Coordinates of C-alpha atoms in Angstrom, one line a residue:
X21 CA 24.2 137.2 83.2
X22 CA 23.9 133.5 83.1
X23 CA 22.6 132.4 80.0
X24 CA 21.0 128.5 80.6
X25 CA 20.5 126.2 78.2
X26 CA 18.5 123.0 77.9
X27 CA 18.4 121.2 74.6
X28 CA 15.6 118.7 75.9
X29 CA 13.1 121.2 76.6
X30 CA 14.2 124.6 74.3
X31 CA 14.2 127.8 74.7
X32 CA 11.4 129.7 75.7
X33 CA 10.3 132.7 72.9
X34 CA 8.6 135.6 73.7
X35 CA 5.4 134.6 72.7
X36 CA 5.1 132.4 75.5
X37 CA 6.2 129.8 72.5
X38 CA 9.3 126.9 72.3
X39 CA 12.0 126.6 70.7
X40 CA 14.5 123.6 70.2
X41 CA 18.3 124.5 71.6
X42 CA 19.0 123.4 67.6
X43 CA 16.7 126.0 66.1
X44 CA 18.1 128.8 68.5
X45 CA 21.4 127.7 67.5
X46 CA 20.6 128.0 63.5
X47 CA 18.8 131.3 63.7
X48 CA 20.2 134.4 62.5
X49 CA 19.8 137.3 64.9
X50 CA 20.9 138.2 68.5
X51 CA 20.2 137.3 71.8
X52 CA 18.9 139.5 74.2
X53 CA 18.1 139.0 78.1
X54 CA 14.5 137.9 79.0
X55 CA 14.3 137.4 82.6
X56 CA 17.3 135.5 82.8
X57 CA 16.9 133.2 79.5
X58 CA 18.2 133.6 76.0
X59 CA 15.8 134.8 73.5
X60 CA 16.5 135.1 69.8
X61 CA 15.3 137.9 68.1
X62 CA 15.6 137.5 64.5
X63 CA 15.9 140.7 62.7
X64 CA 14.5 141.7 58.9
X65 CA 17.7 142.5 57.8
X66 CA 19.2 139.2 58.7
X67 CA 15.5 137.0 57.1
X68 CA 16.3 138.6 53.9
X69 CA 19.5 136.5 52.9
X70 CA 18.5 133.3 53.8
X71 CA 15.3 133.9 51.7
X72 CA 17.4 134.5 49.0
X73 CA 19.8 131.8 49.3
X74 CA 17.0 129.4 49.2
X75 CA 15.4 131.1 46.3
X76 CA 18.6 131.1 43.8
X77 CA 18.8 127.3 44.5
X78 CA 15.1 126.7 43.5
X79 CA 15.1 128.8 40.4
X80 CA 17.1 127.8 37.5
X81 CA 19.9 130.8 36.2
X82 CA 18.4 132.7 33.5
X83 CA 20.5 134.6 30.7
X84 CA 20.9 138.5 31.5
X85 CA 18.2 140.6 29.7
X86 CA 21.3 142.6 27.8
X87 CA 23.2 139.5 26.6
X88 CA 25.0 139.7 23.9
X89 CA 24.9 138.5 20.3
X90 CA 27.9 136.3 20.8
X91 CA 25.9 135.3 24.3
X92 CA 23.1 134.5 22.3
X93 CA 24.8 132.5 19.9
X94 CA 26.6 130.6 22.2
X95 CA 23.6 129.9 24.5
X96 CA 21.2 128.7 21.2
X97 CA 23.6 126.4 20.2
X98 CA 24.3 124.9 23.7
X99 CA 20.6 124.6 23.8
X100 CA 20.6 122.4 20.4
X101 CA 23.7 120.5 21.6
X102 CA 21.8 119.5 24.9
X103 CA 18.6 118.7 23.1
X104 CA 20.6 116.4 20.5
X105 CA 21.5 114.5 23.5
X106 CA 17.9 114.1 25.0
X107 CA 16.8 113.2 21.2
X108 CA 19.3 111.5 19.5
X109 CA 16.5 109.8 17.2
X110 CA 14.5 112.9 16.7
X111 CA 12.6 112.4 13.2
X112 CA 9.4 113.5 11.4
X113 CA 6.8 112.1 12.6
X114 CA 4.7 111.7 9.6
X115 CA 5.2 108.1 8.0
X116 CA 6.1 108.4 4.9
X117 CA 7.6 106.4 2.2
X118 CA 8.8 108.1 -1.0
X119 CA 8.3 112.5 -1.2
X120 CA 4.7 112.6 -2.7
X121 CA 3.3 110.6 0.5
X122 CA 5.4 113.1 2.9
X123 CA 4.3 116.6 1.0
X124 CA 0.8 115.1 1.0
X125 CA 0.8 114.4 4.8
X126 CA 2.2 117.3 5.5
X127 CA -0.5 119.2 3.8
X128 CA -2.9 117.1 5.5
X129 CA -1.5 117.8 8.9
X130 CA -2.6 121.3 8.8
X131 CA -4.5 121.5 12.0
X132 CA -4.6 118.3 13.3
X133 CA -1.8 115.9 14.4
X134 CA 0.4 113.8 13.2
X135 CA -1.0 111.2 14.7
X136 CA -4.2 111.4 12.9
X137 CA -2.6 111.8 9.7
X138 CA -0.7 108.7 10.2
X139 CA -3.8 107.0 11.4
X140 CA -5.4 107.9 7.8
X141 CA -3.2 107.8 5.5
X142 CA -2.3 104.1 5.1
X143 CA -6.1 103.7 3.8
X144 CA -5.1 106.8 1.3
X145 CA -1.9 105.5 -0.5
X146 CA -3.1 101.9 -0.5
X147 CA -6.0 102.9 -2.5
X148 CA -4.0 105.9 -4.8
X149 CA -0.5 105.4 -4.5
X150 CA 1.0 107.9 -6.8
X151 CA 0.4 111.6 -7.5
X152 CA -1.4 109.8 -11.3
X153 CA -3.9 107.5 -9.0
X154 CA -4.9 110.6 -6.9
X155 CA -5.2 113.2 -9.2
X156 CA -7.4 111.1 -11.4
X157 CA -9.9 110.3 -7.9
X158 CA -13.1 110.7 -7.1
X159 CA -13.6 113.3 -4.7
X160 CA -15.8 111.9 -3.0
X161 CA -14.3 108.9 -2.3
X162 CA -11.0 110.7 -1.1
X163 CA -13.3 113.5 1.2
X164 CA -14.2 110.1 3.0
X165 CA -10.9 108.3 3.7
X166 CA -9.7 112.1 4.7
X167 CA -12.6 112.9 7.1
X168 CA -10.7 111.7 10.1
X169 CA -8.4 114.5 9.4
X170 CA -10.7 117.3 9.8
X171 CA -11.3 120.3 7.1
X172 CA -11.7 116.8 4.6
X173 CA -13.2 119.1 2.0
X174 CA -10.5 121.8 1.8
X175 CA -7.6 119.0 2.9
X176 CA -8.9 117.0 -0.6
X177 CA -8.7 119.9 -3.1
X178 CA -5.2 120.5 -2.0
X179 CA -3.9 117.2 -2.2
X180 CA -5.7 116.2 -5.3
X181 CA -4.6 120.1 -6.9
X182 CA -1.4 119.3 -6.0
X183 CA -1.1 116.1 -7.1
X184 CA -2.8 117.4 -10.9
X185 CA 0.2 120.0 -10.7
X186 CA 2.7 117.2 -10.3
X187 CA 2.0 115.0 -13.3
X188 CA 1.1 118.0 -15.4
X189 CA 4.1 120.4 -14.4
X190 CA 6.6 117.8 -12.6
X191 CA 6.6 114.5 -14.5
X192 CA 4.7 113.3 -11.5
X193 CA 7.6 113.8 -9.3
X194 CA 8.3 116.0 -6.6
X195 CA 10.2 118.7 -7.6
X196 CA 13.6 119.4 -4.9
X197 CA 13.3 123.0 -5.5
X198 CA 11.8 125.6 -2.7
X199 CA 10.8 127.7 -5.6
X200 CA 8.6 125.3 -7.6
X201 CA 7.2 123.4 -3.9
X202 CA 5.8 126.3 -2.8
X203 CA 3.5 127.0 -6.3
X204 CA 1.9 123.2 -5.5
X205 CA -2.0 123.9 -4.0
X206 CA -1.4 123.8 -0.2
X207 CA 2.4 124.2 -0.1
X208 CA 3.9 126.8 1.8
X209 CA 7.7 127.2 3.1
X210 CA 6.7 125.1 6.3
X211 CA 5.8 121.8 4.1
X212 CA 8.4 122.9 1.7
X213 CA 11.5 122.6 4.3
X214 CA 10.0 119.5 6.0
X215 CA 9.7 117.8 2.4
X216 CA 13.0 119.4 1.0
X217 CA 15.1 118.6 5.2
X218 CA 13.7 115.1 5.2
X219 CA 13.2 113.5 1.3
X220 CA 15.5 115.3 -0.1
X221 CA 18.4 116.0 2.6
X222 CA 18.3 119.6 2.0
X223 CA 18.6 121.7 4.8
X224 CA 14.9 123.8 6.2
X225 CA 14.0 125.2 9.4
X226 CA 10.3 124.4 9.6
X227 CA 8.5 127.0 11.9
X228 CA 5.3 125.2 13.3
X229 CA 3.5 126.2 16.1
X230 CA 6.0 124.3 18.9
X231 CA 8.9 125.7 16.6
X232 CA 7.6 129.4 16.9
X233 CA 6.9 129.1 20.7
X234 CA 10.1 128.0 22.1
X235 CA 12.2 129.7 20.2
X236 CA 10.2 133.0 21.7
X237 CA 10.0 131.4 24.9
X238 CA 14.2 130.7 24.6
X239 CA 14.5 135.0 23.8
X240 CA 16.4 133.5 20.2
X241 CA 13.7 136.1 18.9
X242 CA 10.9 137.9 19.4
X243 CA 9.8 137.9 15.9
X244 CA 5.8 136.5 15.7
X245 CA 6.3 136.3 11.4
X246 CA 6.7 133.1 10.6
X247 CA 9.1 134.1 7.7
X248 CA 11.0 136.7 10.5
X249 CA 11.4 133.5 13.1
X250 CA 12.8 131.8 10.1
X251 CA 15.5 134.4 8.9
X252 CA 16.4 135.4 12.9
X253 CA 16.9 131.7 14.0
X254 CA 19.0 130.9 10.7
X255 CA 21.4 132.9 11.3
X256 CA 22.1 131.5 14.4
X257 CA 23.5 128.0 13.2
X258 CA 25.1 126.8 10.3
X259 CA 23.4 125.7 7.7
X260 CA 23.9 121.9 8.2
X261 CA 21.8 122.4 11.6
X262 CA 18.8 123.7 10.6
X263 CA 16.6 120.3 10.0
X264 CA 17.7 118.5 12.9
X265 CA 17.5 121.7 14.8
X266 CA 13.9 122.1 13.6
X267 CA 13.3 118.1 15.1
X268 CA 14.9 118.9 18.0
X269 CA 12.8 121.9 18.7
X270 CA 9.4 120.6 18.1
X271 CA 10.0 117.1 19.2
X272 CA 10.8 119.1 23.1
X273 CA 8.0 121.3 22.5
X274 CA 5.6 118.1 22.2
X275 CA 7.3 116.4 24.7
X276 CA 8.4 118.5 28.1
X277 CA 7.8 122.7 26.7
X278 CA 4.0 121.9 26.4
X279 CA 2.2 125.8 26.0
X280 CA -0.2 125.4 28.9
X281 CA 1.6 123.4 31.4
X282 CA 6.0 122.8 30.6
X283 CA 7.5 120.6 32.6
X284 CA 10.3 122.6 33.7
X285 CA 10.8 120.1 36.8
X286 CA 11.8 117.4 34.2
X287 CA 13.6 119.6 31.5
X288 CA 17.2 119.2 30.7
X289 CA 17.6 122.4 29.8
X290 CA 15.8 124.6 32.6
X291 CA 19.5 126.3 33.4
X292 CA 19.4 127.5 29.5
X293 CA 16.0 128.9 29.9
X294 CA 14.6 132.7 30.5
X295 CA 11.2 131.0 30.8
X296 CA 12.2 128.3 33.7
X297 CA 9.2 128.6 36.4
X298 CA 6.1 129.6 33.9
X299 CA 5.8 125.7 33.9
X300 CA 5.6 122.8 37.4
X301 CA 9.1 123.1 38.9
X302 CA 8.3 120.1 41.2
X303 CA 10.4 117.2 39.7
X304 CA 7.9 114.5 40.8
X305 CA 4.9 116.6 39.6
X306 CA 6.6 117.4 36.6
X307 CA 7.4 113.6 35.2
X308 CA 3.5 113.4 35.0
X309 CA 3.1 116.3 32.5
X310 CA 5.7 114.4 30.1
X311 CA 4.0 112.7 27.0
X312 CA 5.0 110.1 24.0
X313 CA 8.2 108.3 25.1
X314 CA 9.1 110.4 27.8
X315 CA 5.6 109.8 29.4
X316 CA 6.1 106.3 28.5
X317 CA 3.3 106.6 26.3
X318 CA 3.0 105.6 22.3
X319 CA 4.5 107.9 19.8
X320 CA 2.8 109.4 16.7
X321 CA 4.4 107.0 13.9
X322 CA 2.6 103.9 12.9
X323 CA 5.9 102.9 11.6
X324 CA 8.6 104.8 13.5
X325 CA 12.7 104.4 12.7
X326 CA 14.3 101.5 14.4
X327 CA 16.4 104.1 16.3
X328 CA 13.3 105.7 18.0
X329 CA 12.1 101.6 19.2
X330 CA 15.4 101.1 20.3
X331 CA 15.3 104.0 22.7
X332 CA 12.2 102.7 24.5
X333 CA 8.9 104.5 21.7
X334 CA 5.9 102.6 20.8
X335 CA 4.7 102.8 17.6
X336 CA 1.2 104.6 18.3
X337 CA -1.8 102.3 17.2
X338 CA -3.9 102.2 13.7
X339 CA -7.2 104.4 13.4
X340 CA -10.4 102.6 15.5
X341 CA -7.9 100.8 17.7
X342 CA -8.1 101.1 21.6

């Protein structure tokens, strides 16, 4: 049999269909005898490879469902190590000056963002500036510099309770103790570590709502207590770790690992991740779902660390502007 071949025209299929020499050439099968011309048949057991080739490079790898505690270890703390890199200026982003102003925006944050708190709480500490001034307010008065802030009723008996509890119990100081932070009105471990990791330099894993969804979504537990989350990732890292592993976390939960739509196209991390592909895998597609400085859009901070400027943030803008 002569086989002919003619790479201008292609080879004839037997669907009555052409062909390019260059195709027939790439495509797994055999070839058979058709009247005199080559045809390639393709066969199921020789599509099934080349569907999987193309499929491992599109999908990041994912850790084994039986890894291992020392696998687990090793994988978390690579995870932190990357994320260090991506946020080497990762911070709270509340603005705060002294420990009263952070514990009372973190109490006010409940529920709302960061943004808003920092939005409203210039108008609060200019007019009662220390735990004395607010404790001694009219309620009123504070309800309305706090409505921005939503649940302004509830979010002004806390602050002012706690504020009552520091000049009666404290001295009118913050006390740098987990124990006594967490009997002020409003305080619970969450605003403890973030007052204790970031005024005081004690170390706190804060377990927000990003926090607790990554750290699920990384298989570093499947615990849904936030007290359990707390315990499990602790013992994970050394002590030392746990506040700037808490930034780290949340700051790429805000950022790229939204809940309803990650970015896994644009995350550093996607070869680290069980979760890669629940998110837009397109890189181009991807860039657009990235917010703050990664979006190229103005952070949360009125006032934000130099560091965070230098790396290309925006301060985000006062309440009533734009």
């Amino acid at each position: 049999m002569v086989v002919r071949r003619d790479s201008a025209v292609g080879e004839q299929d037997p669907g009555g269909g052409r062909k390019t020499a260059k195709a027939a050439k790439k495509a797994p099968g055999r070839a058979v005898a058709d009247g005199g011309k080559t045809v390639v048949k393709q066969t199921a057991a020789k599509k099934a490879p080349a569907a999987k080739k193309v499929a491992s490079k599109a999908v990041a790898s994912k850790p084994p469902k039986t890894e291992s505690r020392t696998a687990l270890v090793r994988r978390a703390r690579r995870i932190n190590r990357e994320l260090a890199d991506v946020y080497p200026y990762a911070h709270p982003e509340l603005d705060f000056d002294n420990p009263f102003q952070l514990v009372v925006a973190t109490v006010l944050s409940a529920q709302t963002t960061d943004l808003r708190v920092n939005q409203t709480t210039p108008a609060l500490f200019a007019k009662y500036p220390t735990p004395e001034d607010l404790a001694a307010a009219n309620p009123e008065e504070v309800e309305e510099i706090l409505r921005p802030c939503g649940f302004f009723r509830a979010k002004t008996k806390s602050v002012m309770g706690l504020s009552k509890a520091l000049v009666e119990n404290y001295g009118g100081e913050v006390p740098g103790r987990l124990e006594e932070l967490v009997k002020l009105p409003g305080v619970g471990r969450k605003t403890a570590f973030v007052v204790l990791g970031n005024a005081f330099g004690r170390p706190g894993i804060t377990v927000d709502t990003h926090f607790q969804r990554l750290v699920r979504r990384w298989q570093w537990t499947e615990q849904t207590d936030p007290d359990k989350i707390e315990a499990e990732i602790a013992a994970l890292f050394p002590k030392s770790d746990w506040t700037d592993l808490s930034h780290h976390v949340i700051w790429h939960g805000r950022r790229i690992c939204h809940a309803r739509k990650p970015a896994c196209g644009a995350c550093p991390i996607a070869p680290l991740c069980p979760a890669y592909g629940e998110g837009e895998t397109d890189p181009e597609k991807a860039k657009k779902l990235l917010k703050y400085e990664k979006g190229g859009f103005p952070g949360q901070r009125l006032r934000p660390p130099q560091a965070y400027l230098d790396a290309g943030g925006k301060p985000a803008p006062p309440l009533g502007a734009g």
